[in-house]
Amino acid sequence: MSYPYQIKSFEEYKSVYNKSVMDPEGFWGDIAGHFYWRKRWDKVLNWNFKDPKVEWFIGGRLNITENCLDRHLGSLGNKPAIIWEPNDPEEHHRILTYRELHTKVVQFANVLKNNGVQKGDRVCLYMGMVPELAIAVLACARIGAIHSVIFGGFSAQSIADRLMDAQAEYVITCDGAYRGNKEIPLKSVIDDALVQCRFVKRVIVLTRTRTPVSMIKGRDVWWEDEIRKVETMGNPDCPAEEMDSEDPLFILYTSGSTGKPKGVVHTCAGYMVYTNYTFVNTFQYQPGDIHFCTADIGWITGHSYIVYGPLSAGATTLLFEGIPTWPDAGRFWEVVDKYKVNVLYTAPTAIRSLMGFGLGPLQGKQLSSLKVLGTVGEPINEEAWHWYNENIGKGRCPIVDTWWQTETGGVLISNMAGVTPAKPSYATLPMPGVQPVLVDENGKEITGNNVSGNLCIRFPWPSIIRTTYGDHERCRTNYFSAYENMYFTGDGCYRDEEGYYRITGRVDDVLNVSGHRIGTAEVENAINMHAGVVESAVVGYPHDIKGQGIYCFVIFQGSHGDENLNRQDITQTVSRIIGPIAKPDKIQFVPGLPKTRSGKIMRRILRKIAEGEMENLGDTSTLLDPAVVDEIKKGKL
Ligand code: PRX
């Protein structure tokens, strides 16, 4: 596979960028021409940010799996598509060539059909990081079913909420998942979720851990049995469903500042073109390279840069089941050496946590295959950047700091490895086709350099969010109403003297904990479910490893006397309602919350207290009861 659209120099980047802004349709039309279409598009783009309505490659017909699999069979059939490293280094790894992956996807697509899944149906995937997760994702895409992957760290209640929102009648899961020394009983969590979701018709269960499971008659079937059935059926083929460019490809739930998580919808063609383009350019992928993205497929990073981006580019993608610190903190480096990984893409939180183990775990590790390093998910502090650069990249691997979001589908602002300049803690420059704007609170554009503001994008790129599933109005109010004719990212941003962008973090009530997005309102709702809780307010505070920690101020009644026990109960409640990933780091019991006369909680004050900036609380005179602030300050954890 060659990539004629791979940018090779800073000069070329500048001219390509200019073209992409002057003639976006011509630009993206050229890129899209490198894919396999059943029918070419009639028109490249239709858009307005008012409704919003964005359509790319209108009238085009395609199937993304023909681009990720079938079109590679001739030239790359025997080349590895997926390398799978299991949780336990003693267990045998697996390698799936493009031909093998194709065969397995086709087989499982037939399993889905046999079980009644049709084009447009929503299929929920709740699995560990096994190759079958990628296979299931692609099998859904093969038959035009809309997949919705849920990360294994979410609770039964979170799953039920998502299943109901998506009206998903099919679930694919595993008996259990291995993560470090833990075994997570995935099927059992699904069973708890399904108590509320009687509309689910079928659960397909893959054997992984041999964790005991209860298989419900008429509803639950084993993955392996179903594969055997299609094997005996004879016809091993499953022609790809012909999809419209704008047919939904998947739904992925993510947290916002209000209410329940929303289902971000991405569509077939634009998502395919953009993830491929950014994969090839950001990481400067070369044929034969081993690409290791350490994210979970349950997040957008895994969708775009483990599955669709790499496979559409005919790349070899490494899928790792485990965690960076098990059996020891040298695990990533061991995997890099074992497979001669060329591109390593991970999160700042992982880097910071590994930094904490010192250089011991790096002893005896060569890391000489590495060519490119990447980070994603949260701002990277300079210390972590330099540690990564010196100890992992040995000063010879460019680091790409990729800024993007679930809603953007692919990387929007990032340097390109070795092609455009890197700058520690800066995402640097926009991808071709991406037009960032900084605006002030009043929606006025802030021009020039050396300025800060709220980050918006003024023109659509192919993988922009199309809607929030089942509630288009929510999509409009969340992203397109704050500033007229612009997509609002929710992030604050600084543009330096040279025009380079540095993302400073969320400006709304969304936390970024270990690179995971968590809404403060969601955590508050979960805490408030606890019988003893009267009211709560949740804010973020700087955390050395996680980036942000979750700080909860709680008014509690009905205490059983022991504060620590009460804390554990509240933590357990959050874990039960949202999942272990949203567990509070600090819970402070308070007599009251700082409220304005109209009853609004002044989070600004709580944020300052949580950050330890007690002296600097600003104007508290509008508070209903200013004395409560002193009480809260006294009890600060
Ligand atoms: O605040 C930004 C932060 O992560 C948010 C998006 O989270 P999510 O949708 O879960 O997607 C994460 C993976 C793409 C953004 O609004 N963020 C993401 N990448 C960076 C970042 N902050 C700073 N630098 C980054 N490179």
GROMACS .gro file of C-alpha atoms in nm, residues 148-564:
model
  417
  148SER     CA    1  -2.181   0.074   2.012
  149VAL     CA    2  -1.880  -0.035   2.215
  150ILE     CA    3  -1.895   0.017   2.590
  151PHE     CA    4  -1.571   0.028   2.786
  152GLY     CA    5  -1.529  -0.256   3.037
  153GLY     CA    6  -1.499  -0.011   3.329
  154PHE     CA    7  -1.865   0.091   3.312
  155SER     CA    8  -2.126  -0.048   3.549
  156ALA     CA    9  -2.444  -0.242   3.477
  157GLN     CA   10  -2.646   0.076   3.527
  158SER     CA   11  -2.436   0.268   3.273
  159ILE     CA   12  -2.475  -0.016   3.025
  160ALA     CA   13  -2.851  -0.025   3.079
  161ASP     CA   14  -2.874   0.352   3.020
  162ARG     CA   15  -2.684   0.317   2.694
  163LEU     CA   16  -2.877   0.012   2.577
  164MET     CA   17  -3.203   0.195   2.637
  165ASP     CA   18  -3.087   0.512   2.469
  166ALA     CA   19  -2.969   0.322   2.161
  167GLN     CA   20  -3.255   0.070   2.177
  168ALA     CA   21  -2.993  -0.197   2.115
  169GLU     CA   22  -3.149  -0.541   2.087
  170TYR     CA   23  -2.821  -0.729   2.052
  171VAL     CA   24  -2.529  -0.758   2.288
  172ILE     CA   25  -2.191  -0.918   2.236
  173THR     CA   26  -1.980  -0.985   2.541
  174CYS     CA   27  -1.725  -1.222   2.696
  175ASP     CA   28  -1.761  -1.444   3.000
  176GLY     CA   29  -1.492  -1.229   3.157
  177ALA     CA   30  -1.190  -1.012   3.086
  178TYR     CA   31  -0.837  -1.015   3.224
  179ARG     CA   32  -0.686  -0.687   3.330
  180GLY     CA   33  -0.359  -0.721   3.520
  181ASN     CA   34  -0.423  -0.952   3.811
  182LYS     CA   35  -0.797  -0.889   3.798
  183GLU     CA   36  -1.070  -1.086   3.632
  184ILE     CA   37  -1.375  -0.879   3.538
  185PRO     CA   38  -1.701  -1.077   3.511
  186LEU     CA   39  -1.834  -0.905   3.200
  187LYS     CA   40  -2.126  -1.138   3.132
  188SER     CA   41  -2.247  -1.109   3.488
  189VAL     CA   42  -2.243  -0.728   3.460
  190ILE     CA   43  -2.442  -0.760   3.137
  191ASP     CA   44  -2.693  -0.986   3.314
  192ASP     CA   45  -2.744  -0.717   3.578
  193ALA     CA   46  -2.792  -0.454   3.307
  194LEU     CA   47  -3.041  -0.666   3.117
  195VAL     CA   48  -3.276  -0.691   3.414
  196GLN     CA   49  -3.383  -0.343   3.303
  197CYS     CA   50  -3.357  -0.413   2.931
  198ARG     CA   51  -3.608  -0.680   2.843
  199PHE     CA   52  -3.600  -0.568   2.480
  200VAL     CA   53  -3.258  -0.728   2.429
  201LYS     CA   54  -3.320  -1.033   2.213
  202ARG     CA   55  -2.982  -1.194   2.191
  203VAL     CA   56  -2.653  -1.202   2.382
  204ILE     CA   57  -2.354  -1.363   2.214
  205VAL     CA   58  -2.089  -1.466   2.465
  206LEU     CA   59  -1.724  -1.528   2.379
  207THR     CA   60  -1.526  -1.760   2.604
  208ARG     CA   61  -1.218  -1.593   2.740
  209THR     CA   62  -1.172  -1.643   3.114
  210ARG     CA   63  -1.398  -1.940   3.187
  211THR     CA   64  -1.559  -1.728   3.456
  212PRO     CA   65  -1.885  -1.905   3.549
  213VAL     CA   66  -2.180  -1.748   3.368
  214SER     CA   67  -2.553  -1.798   3.363
  215MET     CA   68  -2.670  -1.853   3.008
  216ILE     CA   69  -3.038  -1.766   2.975
  217LYS     CA   70  -3.240  -1.998   2.755
  218GLY     CA   71  -3.364  -1.839   2.436
  219ARG     CA   72  -3.153  -1.526   2.485
  220ASP     CA   73  -2.788  -1.618   2.535
  221VAL     CA   74  -2.569  -1.814   2.295
  222TRP     CA   75  -2.199  -1.896   2.282
  223TRP     CA   76  -1.984  -1.728   2.019
  224GLU     CA   77  -1.801  -2.056   1.949
  225ASP     CA   78  -2.125  -2.254   1.895
  226GLU     CA   79  -2.255  -1.994   1.656
  227ILE     CA   80  -1.931  -1.997   1.455
  228ARG     CA   81  -1.957  -2.376   1.429
  229LYS     CA   82  -2.310  -2.339   1.294
  230VAL     CA   83  -2.205  -2.105   1.013
  231GLU     CA   84  -1.908  -2.326   0.936
  232THR     CA   85  -2.139  -2.619   0.869
  233MET     CA   86  -2.371  -2.404   0.662
  234GLY     CA   87  -2.138  -2.418   0.366
  235ASN     CA   88  -2.129  -2.071   0.214
  236PRO     CA   89  -1.844  -1.897   0.393
  237ASP     CA   90  -1.890  -1.565   0.217
  238CYS     CA   91  -2.073  -1.262   0.345
  239PRO     CA   92  -2.086  -0.992   0.082
  240ALA     CA   93  -2.052  -0.650   0.236
  241GLU     CA   94  -2.372  -0.451   0.267
  242GLU     CA   95  -2.367  -0.150   0.036
  243MET     CA   96  -2.391   0.155   0.258
  244ASP     CA   97  -2.467   0.516   0.185
  245SER     CA   98  -2.183   0.755   0.273
  246GLU     CA   99  -2.398   0.908   0.544
  247ASP     CA  100  -2.538   0.586   0.694
  248PRO     CA  101  -2.438   0.562   1.060
  249LEU     CA  102  -2.133   0.346   1.128
  250PHE     CA  103  -2.131   0.358   1.506
  251ILE     CA  104  -2.251   0.524   1.822
  252LEU     CA  105  -2.006   0.596   2.101
  253TYR     CA  106  -2.126   0.737   2.431
  254THR     CA  107  -1.938   1.019   2.595
  255SER     CA  108  -1.992   1.250   2.889
  256GLY     CA  109  -2.094   1.610   2.867
  257SER     CA  110  -2.143   1.881   3.122
  258THR     CA  111  -2.509   1.802   3.175
  259GLY     CA  112  -2.731   1.499   3.198
  260LYS     CA  113  -2.659   1.148   3.089
  261PRO     CA  114  -2.386   1.053   2.843
  262LYS     CA  115  -2.476   1.119   2.483
  263GLY     CA  116  -2.443   0.887   2.189
  264VAL     CA  117  -2.207   1.047   1.939
  265VAL     CA  118  -2.292   0.926   1.588
  266HIS     CA  119  -2.030   0.882   1.316
  267THR     CA  120  -2.109   0.789   0.958
  268CYS     CA  121  -1.939   0.559   0.708
  269ALA     CA  122  -1.755   0.758   0.444
  270GLY     CA  123  -1.636   1.073   0.617
  271TYR     CA  124  -1.513   0.880   0.918
  272MET     CA  125  -1.325   0.634   0.698
  273VAL     CA  126  -1.154   0.902   0.490
  274TYR     CA  127  -1.057   1.118   0.784
  275THR     CA  128  -0.925   0.848   1.019
  276ASN     CA  129  -0.718   0.701   0.738
  277TYR     CA  130  -0.582   1.040   0.634
  278THR     CA  131  -0.487   1.143   0.987
  279PHE     CA  132  -0.342   0.800   1.068
  280VAL     CA  133  -0.112   0.808   0.767
  281ASN     CA  134  -0.006   1.169   0.820
  282THR     CA  135   0.013   1.215   1.195
  283PHE     CA  136   0.216   0.904   1.261
  284GLN     CA  137   0.387   0.902   0.920
  285TYR     CA  138   0.309   0.534   0.897
  286GLN     CA  139   0.530   0.336   0.657
  287PRO     CA  140   0.423   0.003   0.509
  288GLY     CA  141   0.536  -0.279   0.735
  289ASP     CA  142   0.553  -0.066   1.050
  290ILE     CA  143   0.404  -0.206   1.369
  291HIS     CA  144   0.159   0.043   1.520
  292PHE     CA  145   0.086   0.010   1.891
  293CYS     CA  146  -0.196   0.223   2.026
  294THR     CA  147  -0.242   0.140   2.393
  295ALA     CA  148  -0.599   0.270   2.421
  296ASP     CA  149  -0.900   0.047   2.471
  297ILE     CA  150  -1.132  -0.005   2.176
  298GLY     CA  151  -1.406   0.111   2.414
  299TRP     CA  152  -1.289   0.468   2.355
  300ILE     CA  153  -1.273   0.670   2.034
  301THR     CA  154  -0.893   0.641   2.023
  302GLY     CA  155  -0.926   0.265   1.991
  303HIS     CA  156  -1.196   0.292   1.724
  304SER     CA  157  -0.996   0.531   1.509
  305TYR     CA  158  -0.634   0.433   1.567
  306ILE     CA  159  -0.646   0.064   1.658
  307VAL     CA  160  -0.920  -0.047   1.422
  308TYR     CA  161  -1.038   0.173   1.137
  309GLY     CA  162  -0.745   0.409   1.066
  310PRO     CA  163  -0.473   0.142   1.064
  311LEU     CA  164  -0.673  -0.130   0.890
  312SER     CA  165  -0.800   0.101   0.618
  313ALA     CA  166  -0.433   0.185   0.557
  314GLY     CA  167  -0.328  -0.182   0.542
  315ALA     CA  168  -0.119  -0.135   0.856
  316THR     CA  169  -0.027  -0.383   1.127
  317THR     CA  170  -0.204  -0.286   1.446
  318LEU     CA  171  -0.111  -0.421   1.787
  319LEU     CA  172  -0.391  -0.495   2.028
  320PHE     CA  173  -0.287  -0.532   2.393
  321GLU     CA  174  -0.517  -0.693   2.645
  322GLY     CA  175  -0.337  -0.593   2.962
  323ILE     CA  176  -0.227  -0.286   3.156
  324PRO     CA  177   0.107  -0.100   3.164
  325THR     CA  178   0.194  -0.202   3.519
  326TRP     CA  179   0.138  -0.578   3.520
  327PRO     CA  180   0.320  -0.809   3.584
  328ASP     CA  181   0.549  -0.509   3.627
  329ALA     CA  182   0.596  -0.153   3.509
  330GLY     CA  183   0.815  -0.266   3.220
  331ARG     CA  184   0.529  -0.427   3.032
  332PHE     CA  185   0.491  -0.167   2.755
  333TRP     CA  186   0.865  -0.177   2.690
  334GLU     CA  187   0.865  -0.554   2.682
  335VAL     CA  188   0.585  -0.549   2.424
  336VAL     CA  189   0.773  -0.288   2.219
  337ASP     CA  190   1.085  -0.507   2.209
  338LYS     CA  191   0.895  -0.832   2.153
  339TYR     CA  192   0.720  -0.712   1.837
  340LYS     CA  193   0.968  -0.444   1.731
  341VAL     CA  194   0.702  -0.178   1.761
  342ASN     CA  195   0.765   0.130   1.545
  343VAL     CA  196   0.489   0.364   1.658
  344LEU     CA  197   0.380   0.389   2.020
  345TYR     CA  198   0.068   0.593   2.093
  346THR     CA  199  -0.037   0.630   2.455
  347ALA     CA  200  -0.183   0.869   2.714
  348PRO     CA  201   0.002   1.118   2.934
  349THR     CA  202  -0.148   0.952   3.241
  350ALA     CA  203   0.026   0.624   3.149
  351ILE     CA  204   0.355   0.806   3.097
  352ARG     CA  205   0.326   0.984   3.432
  353SER     CA  206   0.240   0.665   3.612
  354LEU     CA  207   0.536   0.481   3.456
  355MET     CA  208   0.766   0.774   3.535
  356GLY     CA  209   0.684   0.709   3.898
  357PHE     CA  210   0.856   0.368   3.876
  358GLY     CA  211   1.185   0.527   3.778
  359LEU     CA  212   1.423   0.383   3.522
  360GLY     CA  213   1.443   0.031   3.671
  361PRO     CA  214   1.170  -0.115   3.448
  362LEU     CA  215   1.361   0.012   3.142
  363GLN     CA  216   1.671  -0.193   3.229
  364GLY     CA  217   1.756  -0.434   2.950
  365LYS     CA  218   1.494  -0.291   2.715
  366GLN     CA  219   1.625  -0.187   2.374
  367LEU     CA  220   1.334   0.018   2.237
  368SER     CA  221   1.547   0.054   1.926
  369SER     CA  222   1.260  -0.024   1.687
  370LEU     CA  223   1.066   0.286   1.794
  371LYS     CA  224   1.042   0.561   1.534
  372VAL     CA  225   0.744   0.768   1.644
  373LEU     CA  226   0.581   0.837   1.980
  374GLY     CA  227   0.237   0.982   2.034
  375THR     CA  228   0.016   1.107   2.313
  376VAL     CA  229  -0.356   1.167   2.336
  377GLY     CA  230  -0.643   1.234   2.571
  378GLU     CA  231  -0.524   1.516   2.796
  379PRO     CA  232  -0.267   1.790   2.811
  380ILE     CA  233   0.085   1.653   2.856
  381ASN     CA  234   0.297   1.840   3.108
  382GLU     CA  235   0.650   1.927   3.003
  383GLU     CA  236   0.812   1.697   3.257
  384ALA     CA  237   0.629   1.393   3.121
  385TRP     CA  238   0.701   1.504   2.764
  386HIS     CA  239   1.074   1.521   2.832
  387TRP     CA  240   1.078   1.189   3.017
  388TYR     CA  241   0.901   1.023   2.725
  389ASN     CA  242   1.135   1.187   2.476
  390GLU     CA  243   1.458   1.104   2.658
  391ASN     CA  244   1.392   0.763   2.808
  392ILE     CA  245   1.157   0.605   2.557
  393GLY     CA  246   1.235   0.787   2.234
  394LYS     CA  247   1.605   0.823   2.328
  395GLY     CA  248   1.586   1.170   2.182
  396ARG     CA  249   1.548   1.036   1.828
  397CYS     CA  250   1.172   0.980   1.796
  398PRO     CA  251   0.940   1.268   1.719
  399ILE     CA  252   0.650   1.294   1.964
  400VAL     CA  253   0.310   1.381   1.824
  401ASP     CA  254   0.073   1.545   2.071
  402THR     CA  255  -0.264   1.476   1.915
  403TRP     CA  256  -0.563   1.680   2.024
  404TRP     CA  257  -0.908   1.559   1.934
  405GLN     CA  258  -1.236   1.430   2.079
  406THR     CA  259  -1.496   1.157   2.050
  407GLU     CA  260  -1.701   1.405   1.853
  408THR     CA  261  -1.425   1.485   1.606
  409GLY     CA  262  -1.367   1.120   1.508
  410GLY     CA  263  -1.001   1.179   1.432
  411VAL     CA  264  -0.706   1.402   1.520
  412LEU     CA  265  -0.774   1.773   1.457
  413ILE     CA  266  -0.466   1.946   1.591
  414SER     CA  267  -0.128   1.776   1.605
  415ASN     CA  268   0.219   1.792   1.468
  416MET     CA  269   0.308   1.532   1.205
  417ALA     CA  270   0.594   1.307   1.311
  418GLY     CA  271   0.923   1.443   1.186
  419VAL     CA  272   0.746   1.659   0.928
  420THR     CA  273   0.608   1.957   1.117
  421PRO     CA  274   0.776   2.095   1.430
  422ALA     CA  275   0.702   1.954   1.775
  423LYS     CA  276   0.680   2.172   2.082
  424PRO     CA  277   0.650   2.022   2.432
  425SER     CA  278   0.294   2.050   2.568
  426TYR     CA  279   0.165   2.190   2.237
  427ALA     CA  280  -0.064   2.010   1.996
  428THR     CA  281   0.084   2.265   1.753
  429LEU     CA  282  -0.090   2.302   1.414
  430PRO     CA  283  -0.423   2.199   1.262
  431MET     CA  284  -0.456   1.905   1.025
  432PRO     CA  285  -0.534   2.000   0.667
  433GLY     CA  286  -0.900   2.087   0.640
  434VAL     CA  287  -0.928   2.194   1.004
  435GLN     CA  288  -0.990   2.562   1.073
  436PRO     CA  289  -0.950   2.647   1.443
  437VAL     CA  290  -1.080   2.973   1.587
  438LEU     CA  291  -1.038   3.121   1.934
  439VAL     CA  292  -1.336   3.312   2.068
  440ASP     CA  293  -1.405   3.510   2.382
  441GLU     CA  294  -1.706   3.463   2.610
  442ASN     CA  295  -1.916   3.689   2.392
  443GLY     CA  296  -1.850   3.486   2.084
  444LYS     CA  297  -1.616   3.738   1.936
  445GLU     CA  298  -1.328   3.593   1.742
  446ILE     CA  299  -0.986   3.658   1.892
  447THR     CA  300  -0.744   3.717   1.612
  448GLY     CA  301  -0.368   3.742   1.610
  449ASN     CA  302  -0.114   3.546   1.809
  450ASN     CA  303  -0.018   3.518   2.172
  451VAL     CA  304  -0.387   3.497   2.272
  452SER     CA  305  -0.613   3.262   2.467
  453GLY     CA  306  -0.977   3.176   2.421
  454ASN     CA  307  -1.234   2.906   2.376
  455LEU     CA  308  -1.150   2.671   2.094
  456CYS     CA  309  -1.399   2.643   1.809
  457ILE     CA  310  -1.378   2.509   1.455
  458ARG     CA  311  -1.535   2.708   1.176
  459PHE     CA  312  -1.558   2.457   0.894
  460PRO     CA  313  -1.658   2.089   0.888
  461TRP     CA  314  -1.404   1.810   0.842
  462PRO     CA  315  -1.519   1.470   0.715
  463SER     CA  316  -1.550   1.293   1.053
  464ILE     CA  317  -1.731   1.564   1.248
  465ILE     CA  318  -2.014   1.438   1.474
  466ARG     CA  319  -2.338   1.410   1.277
  467THR     CA  320  -2.586   1.391   1.561
  468THR     CA  321  -2.638   1.265   1.913
  469TYR     CA  322  -2.836   0.946   1.880
  470GLY     CA  323  -3.209   0.996   1.913
  471ASP     CA  324  -3.181   1.362   2.010
  472HIS     CA  325  -3.054   1.594   1.741
  473GLU     CA  326  -3.147   1.901   1.941
  474ARG     CA  327  -2.898   1.796   2.205
  475CYS     CA  328  -2.627   1.788   1.943
  476ARG     CA  329  -2.721   2.139   1.835
  477THR     CA  330  -2.731   2.289   2.184
  478ASN     CA  331  -2.415   2.114   2.299
  479TYR     CA  332  -2.184   2.194   2.014
  480PHE     CA  333  -2.338   2.443   1.772
  481SER     CA  334  -2.534   2.694   1.978
  482ALA     CA  335  -2.269   2.854   2.199
  483TYR     CA  336  -2.114   3.036   1.903
  484GLU     CA  337  -2.290   3.107   1.578
  485ASN     CA  338  -2.176   2.900   1.282
  486MET     CA  339  -1.903   2.729   1.477
  487TYR     CA  340  -1.843   2.392   1.636
  488PHE     CA  341  -1.756   2.451   2.002
  489THR     CA  342  -1.506   2.202   2.145
  490GLY     CA  343  -1.548   2.270   2.518
  491ASP     CA  344  -1.173   2.327   2.545
  492GLY     CA  345  -0.971   2.633   2.632
  493CYS     CA  346  -0.669   2.704   2.419
  494TYR     CA  347  -0.366   2.930   2.385
  495ARG     CA  348  -0.219   3.033   2.050
  496ASP     CA  349   0.143   3.135   2.090
  497GLU     CA  350   0.354   3.392   1.906
  498GLU     CA  351   0.414   3.152   1.620
  499GLY     CA  352   0.052   3.046   1.586
  500TYR     CA  353   0.097   2.711   1.761
  501TYR     CA  354  -0.194   2.576   1.963
  502ARG     CA  355  -0.171   2.460   2.321
  503ILE     CA  356  -0.482   2.302   2.469
  504THR     CA  357  -0.530   2.415   2.827
  505GLY     CA  358  -0.819   2.188   2.929
  506ARG     CA  359  -1.197   2.187   2.947
  507VAL     CA  360  -1.381   2.508   3.013
  508ASP     CA  361  -1.707   2.331   3.094
  509ASP     CA  362  -1.803   2.097   3.376
  510VAL     CA  363  -1.632   1.797   3.223
  511LEU     CA  364  -1.340   1.636   3.404
  512ASN     CA  365  -1.052   1.456   3.240
  513VAL     CA  366  -0.943   1.185   3.479
  514SER     CA  367  -0.661   0.966   3.349
  515GLY     CA  368  -0.763   1.071   3.000
  516HIS     CA  369  -1.124   0.962   3.062
  517ARG     CA  370  -1.400   1.212   3.022
  518ILE     CA  371  -1.634   1.231   3.319
  519GLY     CA  372  -1.915   1.480   3.370
  520THR     CA  373  -1.932   1.638   3.715
  521ALA     CA  374  -2.312   1.634   3.696
  522GLU     CA  375  -2.306   1.260   3.636
  523VAL     CA  376  -2.091   1.200   3.944
  524GLU     CA  377  -2.313   1.429   4.150
  525ASN     CA  378  -2.624   1.242   4.040
  526ALA     CA  379  -2.460   0.915   4.138
  527ILE     CA  380  -2.353   1.045   4.480
  528ASN     CA  381  -2.699   1.186   4.541
  529MET     CA  382  -2.844   0.839   4.494
  530HIS     CA  383  -2.692   0.739   4.827
  531ALA     CA  384  -2.959   0.739   5.096
  532GLY     CA  385  -2.756   0.952   5.338
  533VAL     CA  386  -2.665   1.226   5.093
  534VAL     CA  387  -2.856   1.553   5.094
  535GLU     CA  388  -2.662   1.732   4.824
  536SER     CA  389  -2.323   1.728   4.659
  537ALA     CA  390  -2.096   1.925   4.430
  538VAL     CA  391  -1.812   1.774   4.232
  539VAL     CA  392  -1.510   1.953   4.088
  540GLY     CA  393  -1.170   1.857   3.950
  541TYR     CA  394  -0.833   1.926   4.110
  542PRO     CA  395  -0.480   1.878   3.976
  543HIS     CA  396  -0.360   1.522   4.027
  544ASP     CA  397   0.005   1.423   3.968
  545ILE     CA  398  -0.072   1.107   3.775
  546LYS     CA  399  -0.434   1.123   3.665
  547GLY     CA  400  -0.413   1.482   3.541
  548GLN     CA  401  -0.731   1.561   3.728
  549GLY     CA  402  -0.877   1.398   4.036
  550ILE     CA  403  -1.242   1.395   4.143
  551TYR     CA  404  -1.309   1.612   4.450
  552CYS     CA  405  -1.656   1.580   4.605
  553PHE     CA  406  -1.817   1.813   4.856
  554VAL     CA  407  -2.102   1.628   5.022
  555ILE     CA  408  -2.374   1.728   5.265
  556PHE     CA  409  -2.448   1.411   5.454
  557GLN     CA  410  -2.726   1.316   5.691
  558GLY     CA  411  -2.791   0.989   5.859
  559SER     CA  412  -2.421   0.928   5.916
  560HIS     CA  413  -2.336   0.610   6.100
  561GLY     CA  414  -2.069   0.804   6.278
  562ASP     CA  415  -1.764   0.681   6.094
  563GLU     CA  416  -1.663   0.925   5.820
  564ASN     CA  417  -1.447   0.672   5.643
   0.00000   0.00000   0.00000
